[in-house]
Short mmCIF file of C-alpha atoms and ligand atoms in Angstrom, two decimals:
data_model
loop_
_atom_site.label_atom_id
_atom_site.label_comp_id
_atom_site.label_asym_id
_atom_site.label_seq_id
_atom_site.Cartn_x
_atom_site.Cartn_y
_atom_site.Cartn_z
CA UNK T 1 -19.10 34.83 -78.78
CA UNK T 2 -20.19 33.58 -75.36
CA UNK T 3 -18.79 34.06 -72.21
CA UNK T 4 -19.40 30.49 -70.22
CA UNK T 5 -18.46 32.60 -67.47
CA UNK T 6 -22.47 34.20 -67.56
CA UNK T 7 -24.35 32.96 -64.25
CA UNK T 8 -26.99 32.49 -66.17
CA UNK T 9 -25.33 30.57 -68.40
CA UNK T 10 -23.59 28.15 -65.03
CA UNK T 11 -27.74 28.23 -63.95
CA UNK T 12 -29.01 26.67 -67.55
CA UNK T 13 -25.22 24.06 -67.44
CA UNK T 14 -27.12 23.12 -63.61
CA UNK T 15 -30.81 22.69 -65.23
CA UNK T 16 -29.42 20.57 -67.70
CA UNK T 17 -27.45 18.11 -65.35
CA UNK T 18 -30.34 18.39 -62.28
CA UNK T 19 -33.79 19.14 -63.74
CA UNK T 20 -35.82 21.89 -64.07
CA UNK T 21 -37.35 21.17 -61.39
CA UNK T 22 -33.79 21.62 -58.80
CA UNK T 23 -33.54 24.67 -59.87
CA UNK T 24 -35.53 27.24 -57.99
CA UNK T 25 -35.02 30.84 -58.89
CA UNK T 26 -36.37 33.51 -59.23
CA UNK T 27 -40.76 33.64 -57.25
CA UNK T 28 -39.97 30.02 -56.74
CA UNK T 29 -36.69 30.69 -54.88
CA UNK T 30 -38.26 34.26 -52.81
CA UNK T 31 -41.45 32.23 -50.88
CA UNK T 32 -39.38 30.98 -49.39
CA UNK T 33 -38.43 31.96 -46.50
CA UNK T 34 -34.34 32.25 -44.70
CA UNK T 35 -34.04 30.52 -42.16
CA UNK T 36 -36.23 29.64 -38.87
CA UNK T 37 -35.18 33.06 -37.14
CA UNK T 38 -35.40 35.34 -40.65
CA UNK T 39 -39.26 34.49 -42.74
CA UNK T 40 -37.91 36.96 -45.48
CA UNK T 41 -37.87 35.86 -48.72
CA UNK T 42 -34.81 34.11 -48.92
CA UNK T 43 -31.93 34.99 -51.43
CA UNK T 44 -29.99 34.33 -53.41
CA UNK T 45 -29.43 33.04 -58.16
CA UNK T 46 -30.52 29.89 -57.41
CA UNK T 47 -31.66 27.08 -54.66
CA UNK T 48 -30.68 23.42 -56.15
CA UNK T 49 -31.92 20.17 -54.99
CA UNK T 50 -29.39 17.72 -56.14
CA UNK T 51 -30.69 13.31 -55.88
CA UNK T 52 -27.87 11.96 -54.81
CA UNK T 53 -23.70 12.84 -54.00
CA UNK T 54 -22.92 12.62 -57.84
CA UNK T 55 -24.95 15.16 -59.12
CA UNK T 56 -23.78 17.37 -56.20
CA UNK T 57 -19.52 16.33 -57.21
CA UNK T 58 -20.75 17.17 -60.83
CA UNK T 59 -23.25 20.62 -59.79
CA UNK T 60 -20.06 21.49 -57.20
CA UNK T 61 -17.26 21.21 -60.72
CA UNK T 62 -19.11 23.66 -62.87
CA UNK T 63 -19.70 26.05 -59.83
CA UNK T 64 -16.16 25.56 -59.07
CA UNK T 65 -15.13 26.26 -62.98
CA UNK T 66 -16.93 29.42 -62.50
CA UNK T 67 -15.61 30.72 -59.16
CA UNK T 68 -19.55 30.73 -57.83
CA UNK T 69 -19.84 31.11 -54.19
CA UNK T 70 -22.05 28.13 -52.61
CA UNK T 71 -23.97 28.42 -49.52
CA UNK T 72 -25.29 24.88 -47.89
CA UNK T 73 -28.81 24.71 -46.12
CA UNK T 74 -29.88 22.08 -43.83
CA UNK T 75 -33.16 23.02 -42.09
CA UNK T 76 -32.01 26.25 -41.29
CA UNK T 77 -32.48 25.97 -37.40
CA UNK T 78 -29.01 27.23 -36.87
CA UNK T 79 -28.60 30.39 -34.24
CA UNK T 80 -25.90 32.22 -35.96
CA UNK T 81 -26.71 32.96 -39.53
CA UNK T 82 -24.31 30.24 -40.90
CA UNK T 83 -26.94 30.06 -43.43
CA UNK T 84 -27.15 33.32 -44.72
CA UNK T 85 -26.95 34.41 -48.45
CA UNK T 86 -26.30 36.96 -50.91
CA UNK T 87 -27.68 38.00 -53.79
CA UNK T 88 -24.68 36.31 -55.70
CA UNK T 89 -24.73 33.22 -53.73
CA UNK T 90 -25.56 29.88 -55.54
CA UNK T 91 -27.93 27.25 -52.43
CA UNK T 92 -27.47 23.94 -52.07
CA UNK T 93 -30.44 22.26 -50.47
CA UNK T 94 -29.79 18.61 -48.97
CA UNK T 95 -33.43 17.87 -48.21
CA UNK T 96 -33.61 15.35 -51.70
CA UNK T 97 -31.02 13.52 -49.99
CA UNK T 98 -33.06 11.96 -47.26
CA UNK T 99 -32.74 8.49 -46.59
CA UNK T 100 -31.57 6.04 -44.41
CA UNK T 101 -29.46 3.59 -45.75
CA UNK T 102 -28.80 1.08 -44.29
CA UNK T 103 -29.37 0.33 -40.34
CA UNK T 104 -26.99 -2.34 -38.82
CA UNK T 105 -28.63 -4.03 -36.12
CA UNK T 106 -25.83 -6.10 -34.64
CA UNK T 107 -23.24 -3.67 -35.25
CA UNK T 108 -25.23 -0.97 -33.85
CA UNK T 109 -24.87 2.25 -36.60
CA UNK T 110 -26.93 3.69 -38.75
CA UNK T 111 -25.98 5.16 -42.69
CA UNK T 112 -27.91 7.96 -43.72
CA UNK T 113 -27.79 10.77 -45.65
CA UNK T 114 -26.88 14.42 -45.01
CA UNK T 115 -30.44 15.52 -45.54
CA UNK T 116 -32.24 13.33 -42.89
CA UNK T 117 -34.13 15.10 -40.05
CA UNK T 118 -32.82 14.37 -36.34
CA UNK T 119 -36.30 12.76 -35.19
CA UNK T 120 -37.04 11.07 -38.78
CA UNK T 121 -33.72 9.07 -37.73
CA UNK T 122 -33.78 8.85 -34.22
CA UNK T 123 -37.84 7.47 -34.47
CA UNK T 124 -36.47 4.86 -37.07
CA UNK T 125 -34.20 3.15 -35.45
CA UNK T 126 -36.59 3.09 -32.28
CA UNK T 127 -38.51 1.10 -34.75
CA UNK T 128 -35.48 -1.33 -34.37
CA UNK T 129 -34.81 -1.34 -30.40
CA UNK T 130 -32.24 1.43 -30.53
CA UNK T 131 -31.42 4.52 -29.72
CA UNK T 132 -29.88 7.34 -31.80
CA UNK T 133 -29.12 9.72 -28.25
CA UNK T 134 -28.51 13.06 -29.67
CA UNK T 135 -31.64 15.46 -29.20
CA UNK T 136 -32.04 18.67 -29.50
CA UNK T 137 -35.59 21.12 -29.18
CA UNK T 138 -34.83 21.76 -33.08
CA UNK T 139 -35.06 17.97 -34.08
CA UNK T 140 -37.82 17.93 -36.10
CA UNK T 141 -36.55 20.07 -38.33
CA UNK T 142 -33.02 20.27 -38.20
CA UNK T 143 -31.20 17.90 -40.54
CA UNK T 144 -27.90 15.33 -39.82
CA UNK T 145 -25.80 17.07 -41.76
CA UNK T 146 -26.38 20.44 -40.27
CA UNK T 147 -25.47 18.67 -36.98
CA UNK T 148 -22.77 17.47 -38.04
CA UNK T 149 -21.73 20.82 -39.77
CA UNK T 150 -22.66 22.83 -36.65
CA UNK T 151 -21.43 19.30 -34.32
CA UNK T 152 -24.43 19.93 -31.98
CA UNK T 153 -25.11 19.88 -28.75
CA UNK T 154 -28.53 19.12 -26.88
CA UNK T 155 -29.82 17.93 -23.91
CA UNK T 156 -28.19 14.53 -23.42
CA UNK T 157 -24.05 15.18 -23.58
CA UNK T 158 -23.27 14.44 -20.12
CA UNK T 159 -23.81 11.23 -21.00
CA UNK T 160 -23.27 10.34 -24.97
CA UNK T 161 -21.49 13.56 -25.85
CA UNK T 162 -21.89 15.57 -29.08
CA UNK T 163 -22.97 15.03 -32.66
CA UNK T 164 -19.04 14.42 -32.57
CA UNK T 165 -18.50 11.40 -30.38
CA UNK T 166 -21.77 10.62 -32.55
CA UNK T 167 -19.83 10.10 -35.53
CA UNK T 168 -17.41 6.92 -37.63
CA UNK T 169 -17.14 8.46 -40.84
CA UNK T 170 -19.00 11.04 -43.49
CA UNK T 171 -19.20 11.11 -47.28
CA UNK T 172 -18.20 15.17 -47.92
CA UNK T 173 -18.28 16.75 -51.75
CA UNK T 174 -15.60 19.17 -52.16
CA UNK T 175 -15.60 22.78 -52.79
CA UNK T 176 -14.42 21.37 -56.33
CA UNK T 177 -16.50 18.75 -56.70
CA UNK T 178 -14.66 15.55 -55.55
CA UNK T 179 -16.27 13.16 -53.72
CA UNK T 180 -14.54 11.95 -50.70
CA UNK T 181 -15.44 9.27 -48.69
CA UNK T 182 -14.14 8.04 -45.86
CA UNK T 183 -17.58 5.78 -44.50
CA UNK T 184 -16.16 4.25 -41.63
CA UNK T 185 -18.43 2.05 -39.43
CA UNK T 186 -15.86 0.92 -37.01
CA UNK T 187 -15.31 1.96 -33.27
CA UNK T 188 -11.59 2.05 -34.10
CA UNK T 189 -9.81 3.32 -36.99
CA UNK T 190 -6.51 4.85 -36.77
CA UNK T 191 -5.78 4.38 -40.29
CA UNK T 192 -4.05 7.69 -40.87
CA UNK T 193 -5.57 10.72 -40.40
CA UNK T 194 -8.97 10.69 -38.76
CA UNK T 195 -10.87 13.11 -41.67
CA UNK T 196 -13.98 13.15 -41.00
CA UNK T 197 -12.96 15.33 -38.49
CA UNK T 198 -12.74 18.24 -40.53
CA UNK T 199 -15.63 18.23 -41.11
CA UNK T 200 -17.27 17.91 -38.04
CA UNK T 201 -18.42 21.46 -36.80
CA UNK T 202 -16.64 23.65 -38.99
CA UNK T 203 -20.13 24.65 -39.87
CA UNK T 204 -19.73 24.15 -44.25
CA UNK T 205 -16.46 26.22 -44.67
CA UNK T 206 -14.72 23.37 -45.77
CA UNK T 207 -17.12 20.83 -47.24
CA UNK T 208 -20.60 19.57 -48.25
CA UNK T 209 -21.92 16.34 -45.56
CA UNK T 210 -23.83 13.91 -48.06
CA UNK T 211 -23.99 11.07 -46.51
CA UNK T 212 -23.03 9.95 -42.46
CA UNK T 213 -21.96 6.35 -40.78
CA UNK T 214 -23.67 7.43 -37.55
CA UNK T 215 -23.50 5.21 -33.79
CA UNK T 216 -26.62 3.99 -32.02
CA UNK T 217 -26.80 3.07 -28.94
CA UNK T 218 -29.20 -0.40 -27.26
CA UNK T 219 -32.54 1.37 -25.93
CA UNK T 220 -32.91 2.10 -21.88
CA UNK T 221 -35.77 0.38 -20.31
CA UNK T 222 -36.50 2.84 -17.96
CA UNK T 223 -36.59 6.73 -18.53
CA UNK T 224 -37.37 8.59 -15.54
CA UNK T 225 -37.65 12.61 -15.21
CA UNK T 226 -37.92 15.39 -12.56
CA UNK T 227 -38.53 19.32 -12.61
CA UNK T 228 -37.25 20.36 -9.04
CA UNK T 229 -37.31 23.50 -7.22
CA UNK T 230 -34.25 24.53 -5.99
CA UNK T 231 -33.68 28.20 -3.87
CA UNK T 232 -29.43 29.40 -4.91
CA UNK T 233 -27.21 27.83 -7.37
CA UNK T 234 -25.11 26.16 -4.83
CA UNK T 235 -28.12 24.08 -4.42
CA UNK T 236 -28.11 23.73 -8.09
CA UNK T 237 -24.13 22.58 -8.87
CA UNK T 238 -25.37 20.27 -5.08
CA UNK T 239 -27.22 18.41 -7.15
CA UNK T 240 -25.01 18.06 -9.84
CA UNK T 241 -22.34 16.50 -7.90
CA UNK T 242 -25.26 14.43 -6.22
CA UNK T 243 -26.90 12.62 -8.85
CA UNK T 244 -23.85 11.41 -10.73
CA UNK T 245 -22.56 9.86 -7.27
CA UNK T 246 -26.72 8.16 -7.12
CA UNK T 247 -27.13 7.79 -10.62
CA UNK T 248 -24.24 7.55 -12.38
CA UNK T 249 -24.00 7.53 -16.23
CA UNK T 250 -27.75 6.81 -15.95
CA UNK T 251 -28.03 10.54 -15.76
CA UNK T 252 -28.31 11.94 -19.21
CA UNK T 253 -30.30 15.87 -18.56
CA UNK T 254 -29.83 18.11 -16.24
CA UNK T 255 -31.02 21.15 -18.10
CA UNK T 256 -31.62 24.68 -15.68
CA UNK T 257 -33.85 27.15 -16.22
CA UNK T 258 -33.04 30.50 -14.14
CA UNK T 259 -36.84 31.56 -11.80
CA UNK T 260 -37.64 34.91 -14.37
CA UNK T 261 -37.25 32.06 -17.13
CA UNK T 262 -38.94 29.83 -15.88
CA UNK T 263 -41.75 32.25 -15.13
CA UNK T 264 -41.95 34.05 -18.24
CA UNK T 265 -42.99 30.65 -20.71
CA UNK T 266 -45.11 30.44 -18.00
CA UNK T 267 -46.60 33.53 -18.45
CA UNK T 268 -51.30 33.17 -19.12
CA UNK T 269 -51.55 31.38 -22.93
CA UNK T 270 -47.90 30.23 -22.73
CA UNK T 271 -47.53 26.89 -20.77
CA UNK T 272 -48.95 25.53 -18.20
CA UNK T 273 -46.81 26.05 -14.44
CA UNK T 274 -47.04 22.95 -13.19
CA UNK T 275 -45.31 23.91 -9.37
CA UNK T 276 -45.04 27.33 -7.98
CA UNK T 277 -43.17 30.06 -10.69
CA UNK T 278 -41.00 32.21 -7.76
CA UNK T 279 -38.34 29.68 -7.48
CA UNK T 280 -35.14 30.84 -7.90
CA UNK T 281 -33.42 27.91 -10.16
CA UNK T 282 -35.83 25.06 -11.35
CA UNK T 283 -33.86 21.83 -12.74
CA UNK T 284 -35.39 19.33 -15.63
CA UNK T 285 -32.78 15.76 -14.93
CA UNK T 286 -33.84 12.75 -16.59
CA UNK T 287 -31.79 10.03 -15.88
CA UNK T 288 -32.37 6.15 -18.53
CA UNK T 289 -30.71 2.52 -17.58
CA UNK T 290 -31.72 -1.52 -17.98
CA UNK T 291 -33.00 -1.87 -14.66
CA UNK T 292 -36.96 -1.66 -16.13
CA UNK T 293 -37.87 -2.49 -12.15
CA UNK T 294 -34.95 -1.18 -9.84
CA UNK T 295 -34.87 2.00 -12.07
CA UNK T 296 -37.76 3.71 -11.19
CA UNK T 297 -36.77 3.13 -6.62
CA UNK T 298 -33.74 4.68 -7.22
CA UNK T 299 -34.38 7.40 -8.81
CA UNK T 300 -36.82 8.80 -6.90
CA UNK T 301 -34.96 6.92 -3.32
CA UNK T 302 -32.20 9.83 -4.90
CA UNK T 303 -34.53 12.35 -5.33
CA UNK T 304 -35.77 11.78 -1.72
CA UNK T 305 -32.57 11.84 -0.03
CA UNK T 306 -31.69 15.24 -2.39
CA UNK T 307 -35.17 17.20 -1.07
CA UNK T 308 -34.15 15.61 3.08
CA UNK T 309 -30.15 17.26 2.44
CA UNK T 310 -32.17 20.67 1.87
CA UNK T 311 -30.73 21.06 -1.84
CA UNK T 312 -34.66 21.23 -3.61
CA UNK T 313 -37.28 23.13 -2.50
CA UNK T 314 -39.78 21.28 -4.56
CA UNK T 315 -40.56 18.23 -7.39
CA UNK T 316 -42.79 16.69 -9.31
CA UNK T 317 -42.32 13.09 -11.07
CA UNK T 318 -44.26 13.09 -14.81
CA UNK T 319 -46.71 10.37 -14.80
CA UNK T 320 -47.62 9.99 -18.02
CA UNK T 321 -45.11 10.93 -21.31
CA UNK T 322 -47.80 13.78 -22.32
CA UNK T 323 -47.05 14.99 -18.43
CA UNK T 324 -43.05 14.39 -19.08
CA UNK T 325 -43.71 16.21 -23.30
CA UNK T 326 -44.93 19.43 -21.36
CA UNK T 327 -41.87 19.63 -18.73
CA UNK T 328 -39.43 19.57 -21.85
CA UNK T 329 -41.97 21.82 -23.28
CA UNK T 330 -41.45 25.06 -20.94
CA UNK T 331 -37.44 24.38 -21.18
CA UNK T 332 -37.17 23.48 -25.20
CA UNK T 333 -40.66 26.14 -26.56
CA UNK T 334 -38.89 29.48 -25.78
CA UNK T 335 -41.68 31.95 -27.81
CA UNK T 336 -42.65 33.49 -25.34
CA UNK T 337 -38.99 34.30 -24.50
CA UNK T 338 -38.56 36.05 -28.50
CA UNK T 339 -41.63 37.34 -29.45
CA UNK T 340 -40.31 40.97 -27.86
CA UNK T 341 -38.17 42.21 -30.69
CA UNK T 342 -35.15 42.33 -30.87
CA UNK T 343 -34.08 39.36 -28.35
CA UNK T 344 -30.37 38.40 -29.07
CA UNK T 345 -30.11 34.30 -28.18
CA UNK T 346 -26.31 34.08 -26.95
CA UNK T 347 -24.54 30.03 -26.14
CA UNK T 348 -21.63 30.61 -23.88
CA UNK T 349 -19.85 27.58 -21.75
CA UNK T 350 -17.37 28.36 -19.06
CA UNK T 351 -16.51 25.74 -15.56
CA UNK T 352 -19.92 25.73 -13.80
CA UNK T 353 -18.31 26.44 -10.20
CA UNK T 354 -17.66 30.52 -11.82
CA UNK T 355 -21.23 30.68 -13.49
CA UNK T 356 -22.96 32.27 -10.41
CA UNK T 357 -20.60 35.04 -10.89
CA UNK T 358 -20.71 35.24 -14.54
CA UNK T 359 -23.99 36.15 -14.85
CA UNK T 360 -24.20 38.40 -12.17
CA UNK T 361 -21.01 40.71 -13.93
CA UNK T 362 -23.91 40.39 -17.01
CA UNK T 363 -27.14 41.12 -15.23
CA UNK T 364 -24.85 43.80 -13.88
CA UNK T 365 -24.11 45.19 -16.75
CA UNK T 366 -27.62 44.87 -18.25
CA UNK T 367 -28.62 46.72 -16.14
CA UNK T 368 -26.76 49.34 -16.09
CA UNK T 369 -26.37 50.34 -19.86
CA UNK T 370 -30.45 49.29 -20.38
CA UNK T 371 -32.46 49.77 -17.28
CA UNK T 372 -36.01 48.22 -18.94
CA UNK T 373 -33.89 45.26 -20.09
CA UNK T 374 -34.60 41.49 -20.23
CA UNK T 375 -32.24 38.72 -19.27
CA UNK T 376 -33.53 34.78 -19.58
CA UNK T 377 -31.34 32.47 -18.62
CA UNK T 378 -31.81 28.63 -18.90
CA UNK T 379 -28.88 26.26 -20.65
CA UNK T 380 -27.70 22.91 -20.77
CA UNK T 381 -26.03 23.25 -17.40
CA UNK T 382 -24.65 19.90 -16.37
CA UNK T 383 -22.10 20.50 -19.58
CA UNK T 384 -21.19 23.45 -18.67
CA UNK T 385 -23.07 25.74 -21.11
CA UNK T 386 -26.23 28.79 -21.03
CA UNK T 387 -28.06 30.04 -22.79
CA UNK T 388 -28.55 33.95 -22.25
CA UNK T 389 -31.59 35.61 -24.04
CA UNK T 390 -31.08 39.57 -24.30
CA UNK T 391 -34.35 41.85 -25.11
CA UNK T 392 -32.61 45.36 -24.42
CA UNK T 393 -36.26 47.00 -24.31
CA UNK T 394 -34.76 50.08 -25.15
CA UNK T 395 -33.92 51.93 -28.50
CA UNK T 396 -30.79 53.31 -29.88
CA UNK T 397 -27.45 52.10 -32.21
CA UNK T 398 -26.09 49.19 -32.08
CA UNK T 399 -27.99 47.16 -30.01
CA UNK T 400 -26.96 43.67 -30.57
CA UNK T 401 -22.96 44.53 -30.68
CA UNK T 402 -23.33 46.56 -27.80
CA UNK T 403 -25.29 43.71 -26.27
CA UNK T 404 -22.90 40.99 -27.55
CA UNK T 405 -20.13 43.20 -25.18
CA UNK T 406 -22.49 42.87 -22.33
CA UNK T 407 -21.93 38.63 -22.63
CA UNK T 408 -18.39 38.13 -23.79
CA UNK T 409 -16.43 41.19 -21.88
CA UNK T 410 -16.87 39.71 -18.80
CA UNK T 411 -16.75 35.96 -20.09
CA UNK T 412 -12.60 36.78 -21.01
CA UNK T 413 -12.32 36.59 -17.31
CA UNK T 414 -13.33 32.71 -17.21
CA UNK T 415 -11.21 31.76 -20.30
CA UNK T 416 -15.71 30.68 -21.57
CA UNK T 417 -16.12 29.94 -24.69
CA UNK T 418 -18.56 32.11 -26.46
CA UNK T 419 -19.89 29.39 -28.87
CA UNK T 420 -20.40 26.51 -26.90
CA UNK T 421 -22.32 23.85 -30.03
CA UNK T 422 -24.01 27.02 -32.07
CA UNK T 423 -20.83 27.66 -34.11
CA UNK T 424 -19.79 30.94 -35.16
CA UNK T 425 -21.59 31.60 -38.64
CA UNK T 426 -21.28 35.54 -39.02
CA UNK T 427 -23.15 36.50 -36.26
CA UNK T 428 -20.33 35.85 -33.89
CA UNK T 429 -17.74 36.21 -36.24
CA UNK T 430 -16.06 39.70 -35.24
CA UNK T 431 -15.36 37.83 -31.33
CA UNK T 432 -14.08 34.93 -32.45
CA UNK T 433 -10.11 36.24 -32.91
CA UNK T 434 -11.07 37.36 -29.04
CA UNK T 435 -11.84 33.72 -28.07
CA UNK T 436 -8.72 32.05 -30.02
CA UNK T 437 -5.40 32.54 -30.39
CA UNK T 438 -4.45 34.35 -33.46
CA UNK T 439 -2.49 31.04 -34.05
CA UNK T 440 -5.25 29.07 -34.35
CA UNK T 441 -7.15 31.17 -36.54
CA UNK T 442 -3.63 31.01 -38.76
CA UNK T 443 -4.01 27.57 -39.00
CA UNK T 444 -7.79 27.18 -39.83
CA UNK T 445 -6.79 29.25 -42.46
CA UNK T 446 -4.22 26.90 -43.61
CA UNK T 447 -7.09 24.04 -43.35
CA UNK T 448 -9.68 26.13 -45.32
CA UNK T 449 -7.11 27.49 -48.05
CA UNK T 450 -5.65 23.97 -48.10
CA UNK T 451 -9.39 22.22 -48.99
CA UNK T 452 -11.22 25.73 -50.15
CA UNK T 453 -9.06 27.18 -52.59
CA UNK T 454 -11.06 29.63 -54.09
CA UNK T 455 -13.30 29.60 -51.22
CA UNK T 456 -16.44 28.66 -52.58
CA UNK T 457 -17.57 26.99 -49.65
CA UNK T 458 -19.54 29.42 -46.95
CA UNK T 459 -18.07 32.46 -48.04
CA UNK T 460 -17.42 34.53 -44.83
CA UNK T 461 -18.79 32.20 -42.31
CA UNK T 462 -16.35 31.78 -39.42
CA UNK T 463 -13.66 34.07 -40.14
CA UNK T 464 -12.86 36.19 -43.95
CA UNK T 465 -10.04 34.42 -45.53
C1 FAD G 1 -35.31 25.72 -30.55
C2 FAD G 1 -34.49 25.51 -31.73
C3 FAD G 1 -34.13 24.33 -30.62
C4 FAD G 1 -32.51 24.08 -30.66
N1 FAD G 1 -31.47 23.93 -29.76
C5 FAD G 1 -30.12 23.01 -30.10
C6 FAD G 1 -29.24 22.37 -29.13
O1 FAD G 1 -29.90 22.12 -27.87
N2 FAD G 1 -27.66 22.66 -29.39
C7 FAD G 1 -27.73 22.50 -30.54
O2 FAD G 1 -26.27 22.59 -30.72
N3 FAD G 1 -28.04 23.33 -31.87
C8 FAD G 1 -28.95 23.70 -31.35
N4 FAD G 1 -30.06 24.83 -32.24
C9 FAD G 1 -29.65 25.01 -33.46
C10 FAD G 1 -29.88 24.32 -34.68
O3 FAD G 1 -30.92 23.43 -34.01
C11 FAD G 1 -28.43 22.99 -34.58
O4 FAD G 1 -27.52 23.96 -34.85
C12 FAD G 1 -28.71 22.53 -36.39
O5 FAD G 1 -27.57 21.25 -35.85
C13 FAD G 1 -28.46 22.72 -37.11
O6 FAD G 1 -28.98 21.52 -38.61
P1 FAD G 1 -29.49 22.64 -39.67
O7 FAD G 1 -29.59 21.27 -40.74
O8 FAD G 1 -30.98 22.82 -39.29
O9 FAD G 1 -28.46 23.34 -40.39
P2 FAD G 1 -28.66 24.63 -41.19
O10 FAD G 1 -29.04 25.74 -40.16
O11 FAD G 1 -29.65 24.75 -42.31
O12 FAD G 1 -26.74 25.12 -41.41
C14 FAD G 1 -26.54 24.56 -40.28
C15 FAD G 1 -25.03 25.01 -40.36
O13 FAD G 1 -24.21 24.21 -41.01
C16 FAD G 1 -24.28 24.40 -42.29
N5 FAD G 1 -24.49 22.70 -43.23
C17 FAD G 1 -25.74 22.70 -43.02
N6 FAD G 1 -25.83 21.46 -43.66
C18 FAD G 1 -24.72 20.76 -44.57
C19 FAD G 1 -24.30 20.25 -44.84
N7 FAD G 1 -25.00 18.97 -45.27
N8 FAD G 1 -22.91 20.20 -45.28
C20 FAD G 1 -22.13 20.89 -44.77
N9 FAD G 1 -22.23 22.41 -44.03
C21 FAD G 1 -23.92 21.96 -44.04
C22 FAD G 1 -25.21 25.36 -43.30
O14 FAD G 1 -24.35 25.73 -43.91
C23 FAD G 1 -24.67 26.31 -41.57
O15 FAD G 1 -23.70 26.79 -41.83
C24 FAD G 1 -31.74 24.49 -32.38
C25 FAD G 1 -32.15 25.54 -32.95
C26 FAD G 1 -33.27 25.98 -32.93
C27 FAD G 1 -34.19 26.78 -33.48
#
């Protein structure tokens, strides 16, 4: 008698369902890299590439019958080891579900499959005079499904909010294969629970996002960018408030780089420095508006007045798109920083007024623990969000754990968050309880058990049940 619960039986049934070329295993699977951050061969029993929601639903019904754990993969750019796979897992990749189904230019909405990359979507809607405001450095690889699952943030949050604020509706395949379609396109819909919220930012632990209905914006008619150098942190915060007053809602990016971050990414062989490399802080800021003629002079006037007020010590305004891109590359391309290994990346948020003290406490702790260490900082400061890159430059046991202590312990005093936008994955699991109450965690587990009683979806991600 055959035991139908054997993984090989599951695999052959999945191959029948999806076709052999859409079920990768063995060498075909191992030749893929584990993620953007980890080039080691991908693990897992098999990787499935369903063509549509119905195929994925049927595959999940089988996995559910077999009690088979699955890990969902988007563009693999996530920063918290949320896509980590072990040798007992099946991977669901959304890479073949990558079409833009409908752009509604009248209602300013778009319907996409979850495997569409962010940049592809941005470009497609831009051809119709529309704008999708979520934007981040991994735009070329990250997927809309991954952006939903992580509730991605990025560089335009001060004006447009996070991914959650762009999502109108979702279609999801649940752990047992049920298709839950909640593809709302309206801005207003209070008919019962807003179920999409269960799947935004829950890192694939409650369902697999297959299609998404998104809100679009009209394209703006002007865009003005400026890189400024600032002497002290108090001026960085004053400049932010001042520009929010002078430019109003037009200000869409306010990205801060601490001086040593800027210095490191503009070392010879990396990016060209467009101004002196030894200022204390650099801010890359951008505003976009509806007045093609008036916005430029208004922007320059705001910058000049900030300079006259002594808040800015140097400034450069790009004269072309390629000059603008070169400035953004300094902010977004941190290869120079992560090259020495190990380097640990953090993503904290806290009230802006405490940031200077917090950073001083972290640096002090690190200097004491590892005098050779480096701590580079930049972030979406307008959103109260900092990224820290810590290179211990030291030997020893559990460097990552020790580094975590240096970053998260001082955060407790300010009731900050250990994850502003990257999520928890497996990397930050042990710190979740220190950051959220037991009651909050218990309720998360109630939801997990209700939606995925066999615990097969992204098992062990965010928390254990
Ligand atoms: C250079 C660089 C810059 C970045 N900048 C930012 C930034 O500014 N802001 C920011 O928020 N993040 C940033 N990130 C992190 C990352 O790009 C985002 O988290 C992104 O949303 C992940 O999308 P992905 O498709 O790569 O997802 P993946 O990495 O493939 O997956 C991430 C998580 O989502 C789950 N998942 C993926 N697809 C689905 C789906 N369809 N259904 C259910 N679950 C799913 C996975 O299981 C995993 O838990 C950056 C990363 C890099 C490499």
